[in-house]
PDB file of C-alpha atoms in Angstrom:
ATOM      1  CA  MET A  13      63.954 -32.001 -46.190  1.00  0.00           C
ATOM      2  CA  ALA A  14      62.433 -30.051 -43.691  1.00  0.00           C
ATOM      3  CA  THR A  15      59.513 -31.101 -41.896  1.00  0.00           C
ATOM      4  CA  GLN A  16      56.313 -29.037 -41.233  1.00  0.00           C
ATOM      5  CA  ASN A  17      54.674 -28.340 -38.498  1.00  0.00           C
ATOM      6  CA  SER A  18      51.377 -28.299 -38.635  1.00  0.00           C
ATOM      7  CA  GLY A  19      50.426 -27.812 -34.245  1.00  0.00           C
ATOM      8  CA  THR A  20      50.496 -24.439 -32.030  1.00  0.00           C
ATOM      9  CA  PRO A  21      54.705 -24.263 -31.284  1.00  0.00           C
ATOM     10  CA  GLY A  22      54.884 -25.546 -28.265  1.00  0.00           C
ATOM     11  CA  LEU A  23      52.153 -26.868 -27.700  1.00  0.00           C
ATOM     12  CA  GLY A  24      50.661 -31.139 -28.174  1.00  0.00           C
ATOM     13  CA  PRO A  25      47.693 -31.979 -29.875  1.00  0.00           C
ATOM     14  CA  LEU A  26      46.351 -32.566 -26.340  1.00  0.00           C
ATOM     15  CA  ALA A  27      46.776 -28.845 -25.561  1.00  0.00           C
ATOM     16  CA  ALA A  28      45.152 -27.872 -28.875  1.00  0.00           C
ATOM     17  CA  VAL A  29      42.136 -29.739 -28.394  1.00  0.00           C
ATOM     18  CA  GLY A  30      42.271 -28.441 -24.256  1.00  0.00           C
ATOM     19  CA  LEU A  31      42.594 -25.057 -26.092  1.00  0.00           C
ATOM     20  CA  GLY A  32      39.753 -25.775 -28.066  1.00  0.00           C
ATOM     21  CA  LEU A  33      37.562 -27.218 -25.505  1.00  0.00           C
ATOM     22  CA  LEU A  34      38.214 -23.972 -23.061  1.00  0.00           C
ATOM     23  CA  ALA A  35      36.820 -21.934 -26.320  1.00  0.00           C
ATOM     24  CA  GLY A  36      33.721 -23.792 -26.583  1.00  0.00           C
ATOM     25  CA  THR A  37      32.926 -23.763 -22.912  1.00  0.00           C
ATOM     26  CA  LEU A  38      33.985 -20.050 -23.385  1.00  0.00           C
ATOM     27  CA  ALA A  39      31.744 -19.327 -25.791  1.00  0.00           C
ATOM     28  CA  ALA A  40      29.044 -21.856 -24.037  1.00  0.00           C
ATOM     29  CA  VAL A  41      28.974 -19.677 -21.084  1.00  0.00           C
ATOM     30  CA  THR A  42      28.737 -16.795 -22.450  1.00  0.00           C
ATOM     31  CA  ALA A  43      26.259 -17.425 -24.906  1.00  0.00           C
ATOM     32  CA  GLN A  44      24.113 -19.023 -21.925  1.00  0.00           C
ATOM     33  CA  ARG A  45      24.570 -15.588 -19.233  1.00  0.00           C
ATOM     34  CA  ARG A  46      23.555 -14.112 -22.038  1.00  0.00           C
ATOM     35  CA  THR A  47      20.349 -15.961 -22.340  1.00  0.00           C
ATOM     36  CA  ILE A  48      19.945 -15.723 -18.192  1.00  0.00           C
ATOM     37  CA  ASP A  49      20.181 -11.730 -18.831  1.00  0.00           C
ATOM     38  CA  SER A  50      17.783 -11.944 -21.650  1.00  0.00           C
ATOM     39  CA  LEU A  51      15.626 -13.163 -18.926  1.00  0.00           C
ATOM     40  CA  ARG A  52      16.099 -11.751 -16.046  1.00  0.00           C
ATOM     41  CA  ASN A  53      15.318  -8.227 -18.169  1.00  0.00           C
ATOM     42  CA  ARG A  54      12.606  -9.693 -19.528  1.00  0.00           C
ATOM     43  CA  LEU A  55      11.292 -11.116 -15.327  1.00  0.00           C
ATOM     44  CA  ASP A  56      11.976  -7.408 -14.821  1.00  0.00           C
ATOM     45  CA  HIS A  57       9.835  -5.989 -17.188  1.00  0.00           C
ATOM     46  CA  LEU A  58       7.162  -8.319 -16.404  1.00  0.00           C
ATOM     47  CA  GLU A  59       7.377  -7.641 -12.918  1.00  0.00           C
ATOM     48  CA  GLN A  60       6.749  -4.348 -13.603  1.00  0.00           C
ATOM     49  CA  ALA A  61       3.740  -4.231 -15.668  1.00  0.00           C
ATOM     50  CA  ALA A  62       1.830  -6.239 -13.187  1.00  0.00           C
ATOM     51  CA  GLN A  63       2.547  -3.800 -10.664  1.00  0.00           C
ATOM     52  CA  THR A  64       1.657  -0.708 -12.958  1.00  0.00           C
ATOM     53  CA  GLN A  65      -1.531  -3.195 -13.144  1.00  0.00           C
ATOM     54  CA  HIS A  66      -2.180  -3.175  -9.267  1.00  0.00           C
ATOM     55  CA  HIS A  67      -1.805  -0.082  -9.531  1.00  0.00           C
ATOM     56  CA  ALA A  68      -4.425   1.127 -12.329  1.00  0.00           C
ATOM     57  CA  ASP A  69      -6.698  -2.206 -10.562  1.00  0.00           C
ATOM     58  CA  LEU A  70      -6.173  -0.228  -7.496  1.00  0.00           C
ATOM     59  CA  ALA A  71      -7.007   3.305  -8.596  1.00  0.00           C
ATOM     60  CA  THR A  72     -10.161   2.335 -10.412  1.00  0.00           C
ATOM     61  CA  GLN A  73     -11.277   0.537  -6.989  1.00  0.00           C
ATOM     62  CA  GLN A  74     -10.969   3.850  -5.200  1.00  0.00           C
ATOM     63  CA  ARG A  75     -12.643   6.000  -8.202  1.00  0.00           C
ATOM     64  CA  LEU A  76     -15.405   3.635  -7.703  1.00  0.00           C
ATOM     65  CA  HIS A  77     -15.450   3.831  -3.799  1.00  0.00           C
ATOM     66  CA  TRP A  78     -15.938   7.701  -4.463  1.00  0.00           C
ATOM     67  CA  GLU A  79     -18.432   7.024  -6.485  1.00  0.00           C
ATOM     68  CA  LEU A  80     -20.058   5.384  -4.481  1.00  0.00           C
ATOM     69  CA  LEU A  81     -19.651   7.784  -1.319  1.00  0.00           C
ATOM     70  CA  SER A  82     -20.725  10.368  -3.183  1.00  0.00           C
ATOM     71  CA  LYS A  83     -24.385   9.604  -4.323  1.00  0.00           C
ATOM     72  CA  ALA A  84     -24.915   8.231  -0.535  1.00  0.00           C
ATOM     73  CA  ILE A  85     -23.566  11.624   1.199  1.00  0.00           C
ATOM     74  CA  ASP A  86     -25.663  13.372  -1.890  1.00  0.00           C
ATOM     75  CA  ASN A  87     -28.890  11.015  -1.173  1.00  0.00           C
ATOM     76  CA  PRO A  88     -30.108  10.163   1.928  1.00  0.00           C
ATOM     77  CA  GLU A  89     -32.120   7.026   0.814  1.00  0.00           C
ATOM     78  CA  LEU A  90     -28.518   5.561  -1.100  1.00  0.00           C
ATOM     79  CA  ALA A  91     -26.928   6.139   2.368  1.00  0.00           C
ATOM     80  CA  GLU A  92     -29.252   4.450   4.433  1.00  0.00           C
ATOM     81  CA  VAL A  93     -27.733   0.732   2.328  1.00  0.00           C
ATOM     82  CA  LEU A  94     -24.556   2.084   4.165  1.00  0.00           C
ATOM     83  CA  ASP A  95     -25.729   2.555   7.757  1.00  0.00           C
ATOM     84  CA  ILE A  96     -23.510   0.152   9.223  1.00  0.00           C
ATOM     85  CA  PHE A  97     -22.099   2.270  12.732  1.00  0.00           C
ATOM     86  CA  GLU A  98     -22.675   0.765  16.173  1.00  0.00           C
ATOM     87  CA  GLY A  99     -25.533   2.651  17.200  1.00  0.00           C
ATOM     88  CA  THR A 100     -28.255   5.237  15.609  1.00  0.00           C
ATOM     89  CA  VAL A 101     -27.241   7.906  13.633  1.00  0.00           C
ATOM     90  CA  SER A 102     -28.871  10.789  11.988  1.00  0.00           C
ATOM     91  CA  PRO A 103     -28.290  11.497   8.238  1.00  0.00           C
ATOM     92  CA  GLU A 104     -26.219  14.363   8.919  1.00  0.00           C
ATOM     93  CA  ARG A 105     -23.725  12.517  10.878  1.00  0.00           C
ATOM     94  CA  ARG A 106     -24.187   9.417   8.533  1.00  0.00           C
ATOM     95  CA  ARG A 107     -23.014  11.525   6.059  1.00  0.00           C
ATOM     96  CA  GLN A 108     -19.641  12.630   8.340  1.00  0.00           C
ATOM     97  CA  TYR A 109     -18.998   9.318   8.834  1.00  0.00           C
ATOM     98  CA  LEU A 110     -18.715   8.577   5.135  1.00  0.00           C
ATOM     99  CA  PHE A 111     -17.025  11.127   4.664  1.00  0.00           C
ATOM    100  CA  ALA A 112     -14.437  10.003   6.903  1.00  0.00           C
ATOM    101  CA  ASN A 113     -14.517   7.080   5.494  1.00  0.00           C
ATOM    102  CA  ALA A 114     -13.716   8.836   2.002  1.00  0.00           C
ATOM    103  CA  LEU A 115     -10.763  10.570   3.533  1.00  0.00           C
ATOM    104  CA  TYR A 116      -9.063   8.026   5.711  1.00  0.00           C
ATOM    105  CA  THR A 117      -9.321   5.306   2.731  1.00  0.00           C
ATOM    106  CA  ASN A 118      -8.020   7.903   0.099  1.00  0.00           C
ATOM    107  CA  GLN A 119      -4.622   8.022   2.419  1.00  0.00           C
ATOM    108  CA  VAL A 120      -4.835   3.988   2.808  1.00  0.00           C
ATOM    109  CA  PHE A 121      -4.502   3.821  -1.054  1.00  0.00           C
ATOM    110  CA  ALA A 122      -2.041   6.485  -1.383  1.00  0.00           C
ATOM    111  CA  TYR A 123      -0.007   4.730   0.786  1.00  0.00           C
ATOM    112  CA  ARG A 124      -0.680   1.483  -1.063  1.00  0.00           C
ATOM    113  CA  VAL A 125       0.506   3.094  -4.341  1.00  0.00           C
ATOM    114  CA  GLY A 126       3.630   4.508  -2.809  1.00  0.00           C
ATOM    115  CA  ASN A 127       2.999   8.071  -3.070  1.00  0.00           C
ATOM    116  CA  ILE A 128       3.337   8.553   0.727  1.00  0.00           C
ATOM    117  CA  SER A 129       4.936   6.660   3.256  1.00  0.00           C
ATOM    118  CA  ARG A 130       3.349   4.689   6.189  1.00  0.00           C
ATOM    119  CA  GLU A 131       5.188   7.897   8.322  1.00  0.00           C
ATOM    120  CA  GLU A 132       3.519  10.324   6.149  1.00  0.00           C
ATOM    121  CA  PHE A 133      -0.404   8.501   6.945  1.00  0.00           C
ATOM    122  CA  PHE A 134       0.784   8.394  10.110  1.00  0.00           C
ATOM    123  CA  GLY A 135       1.175  12.895   9.851  1.00  0.00           C
ATOM    124  CA  PHE A 136      -2.184  12.621   8.224  1.00  0.00           C
ATOM    125  CA  VAL A 137      -4.155  10.244  10.625  1.00  0.00           C
ATOM    126  CA  ARG A 138      -2.568  11.678  13.434  1.00  0.00           C
ATOM    127  CA  GLY A 139      -4.229  15.598  11.893  1.00  0.00           C
ATOM    128  CA  LEU A 140      -6.933  13.819  11.193  1.00  0.00           C
ATOM    129  CA  LEU A 141      -8.159  12.407  14.744  1.00  0.00           C
ATOM    130  CA  GLN A 142      -8.056  15.900  16.159  1.00  0.00           C
ATOM    131  CA  VAL A 143     -11.825  16.070  14.441  1.00  0.00           C
ATOM    132  CA  PRO A 144     -14.375  14.682  17.135  1.00  0.00           C
ATOM    133  CA  ILE A 145     -16.394  13.307  14.585  1.00  0.00           C
ATOM    134  CA  VAL A 146     -13.676  11.320  12.572  1.00  0.00           C
ATOM    135  CA  ARG A 147     -12.708  10.187  16.615  1.00  0.00           C
ATOM    136  CA  GLU A 148     -16.791   8.626  16.546  1.00  0.00           C
ATOM    137  CA  TYR A 149     -16.980   7.068  13.029  1.00  0.00           C
ATOM    138  CA  TRP A 150     -13.593   5.524  14.043  1.00  0.00           C
ATOM    139  CA  TYR A 151     -15.092   3.779  16.985  1.00  0.00           C
ATOM    140  CA  ALA A 152     -18.445   3.392  15.319  1.00  0.00           C
ATOM    141  CA  THR A 153     -16.630   1.156  12.630  1.00  0.00           C
ATOM    142  CA  GLN A 154     -14.360  -0.824  15.205  1.00  0.00           C
ATOM    143  CA  HIS A 155     -16.732  -4.328  14.553  1.00  0.00           C
ATOM    144  CA  GLN A 156     -16.032  -3.226  10.551  1.00  0.00           C
ATOM    145  CA  ARG A 157     -12.279  -3.110  10.509  1.00  0.00           C
ATOM    146  CA  ALA A 158     -12.053  -6.393  12.843  1.00  0.00           C
ATOM    147  CA  THR A 159     -13.007  -8.320   9.664  1.00  0.00           C
ATOM    148  CA  ILE A 160     -10.258  -7.266   7.825  1.00  0.00           C
ATOM    149  CA  VAL A 161      -7.584 -10.238   6.790  1.00  0.00           C
ATOM    150  CA  ASP A 162      -4.774  -9.772  10.071  1.00  0.00           C
ATOM    151  CA  ASP A 163      -1.803  -9.401   7.961  1.00  0.00           C
ATOM    152  CA  SER A 164      -3.345  -7.137   4.742  1.00  0.00           C
ATOM    153  CA  ASP A 165      -2.141  -3.927   4.300  1.00  0.00           C
ATOM    154  CA  GLU A 166      -5.472  -2.026   5.931  1.00  0.00           C
ATOM    155  CA  ALA A 167      -5.605  -3.915   8.278  1.00  0.00           C
ATOM    156  CA  GLN A 168      -1.838  -3.044   9.591  1.00  0.00           C
ATOM    157  CA  LEU A 169      -3.078   0.774   9.354  1.00  0.00           C
ATOM    158  CA  GLY A 170      -5.598   0.235  11.477  1.00  0.00           C
ATOM    159  CA  ARG A 171      -3.811  -1.274  14.213  1.00  0.00           C
ATOM    160  CA  LEU A 172      -1.557   1.765  13.351  1.00  0.00           C
ATOM    161  CA  VAL A 173      -4.563   4.213  13.810  1.00  0.00           C
ATOM    162  CA  ASP A 174      -5.891   2.214  16.961  1.00  0.00           C
ATOM    163  CA  ASP A 175      -2.882   2.438  18.888  1.00  0.00           C
ATOM    164  CA  LEU A 176      -2.137   6.334  17.810  1.00  0.00           C
ATOM    165  CA  LEU A 177      -5.651   6.908  18.801  1.00  0.00           C
ATOM    166  CA  ARG A 178      -5.451   5.315  22.178  1.00  0.00           C
ATOM    167  CA  GLN A 179      -1.807   7.296  22.610  1.00  0.00           C
ATOM    168  CA  LEU A 180      -3.752  10.538  22.196  1.00  0.00           C
ATOM    169  CA  GLU A 181      -6.217   9.906  24.374  1.00  0.00           C
ATOM    170  CA  GLU A 182      -4.035   9.174  27.116  1.00  0.00           C
ATOM    171  CA  ALA A 183      -1.183  12.546  26.116  1.00  0.00           C
ATOM    172  CA  GLU A 184      -1.464  14.820  28.708  1.00  0.00           C
ATOM    173  CA  VAL A 185       0.231  17.413  26.502  1.00  0.00           C
ATOM    174  CA  ASP A 186      -1.848  20.060  23.928  1.00  0.00           C
ATOM    175  CA  GLU A 187       0.904  19.618  21.462  1.00  0.00           C
ATOM    176  CA  TRP A 188      -1.126  16.382  19.557  1.00  0.00           C
ATOM    177  CA  TRP A 189       1.439  16.603  16.696  1.00  0.00           C
ATOM    178  CA  VAL A 190       4.099  15.159  19.057  1.00  0.00           C
ATOM    179  CA  VAL A 191       2.040  12.309  20.388  1.00  0.00           C
ATOM    180  CA  GLY A 192       3.005   9.187  19.031  1.00  0.00           C
ATOM    181  CA  GLU A 193       5.821   7.284  17.704  1.00  0.00           C
ATOM    182  CA  PRO A 194       5.772   7.451  13.690  1.00  0.00           C
ATOM    183  CA  PRO A 195       6.469   4.451  12.410  1.00  0.00           C
ATOM    184  CA  ALA A 196       9.575   2.560  10.751  1.00  0.00           C
ATOM    185  CA  GLU A 197       9.084   1.819   7.562  1.00  0.00           C
TER     186      GLU A 197
END
């Protein structure tokens, strides 16, 4: 009478149990990996959604800022509310300062949302600082910038502008576009 072998040829019962455990472990690890990948994808999606919402919030704030400045630029009585500049300025100069503020904050916004690089911001401001009224505006608002949170984008960009303005004033060259070292990203 022949004996039937019910196991795997060449493997004992312990080896079969070991293979079973290994197969079960691999299946569990694979399922766990899929879960981790799914969670990672969901987290990436949520982070992207949060970034998109942040940019939308910044855009709304920028639009509101421009609307308020536009009203003040167009209406001298409203502009008096924003007369926070050092020294006395005429209504015309106040409107010019408000417009300089709008130009500058537009570039800060463009940098914050990633539309321009820090180097592009630097280049724009270097050109803007060639306008004497913009330089006056920058000095007239110096005390306001001192209240900005030190590690914010706005404070860092303000220090960049302060340093660039100092370099431009100390430069002994007519080629203003070569003054200052563009910041490293």
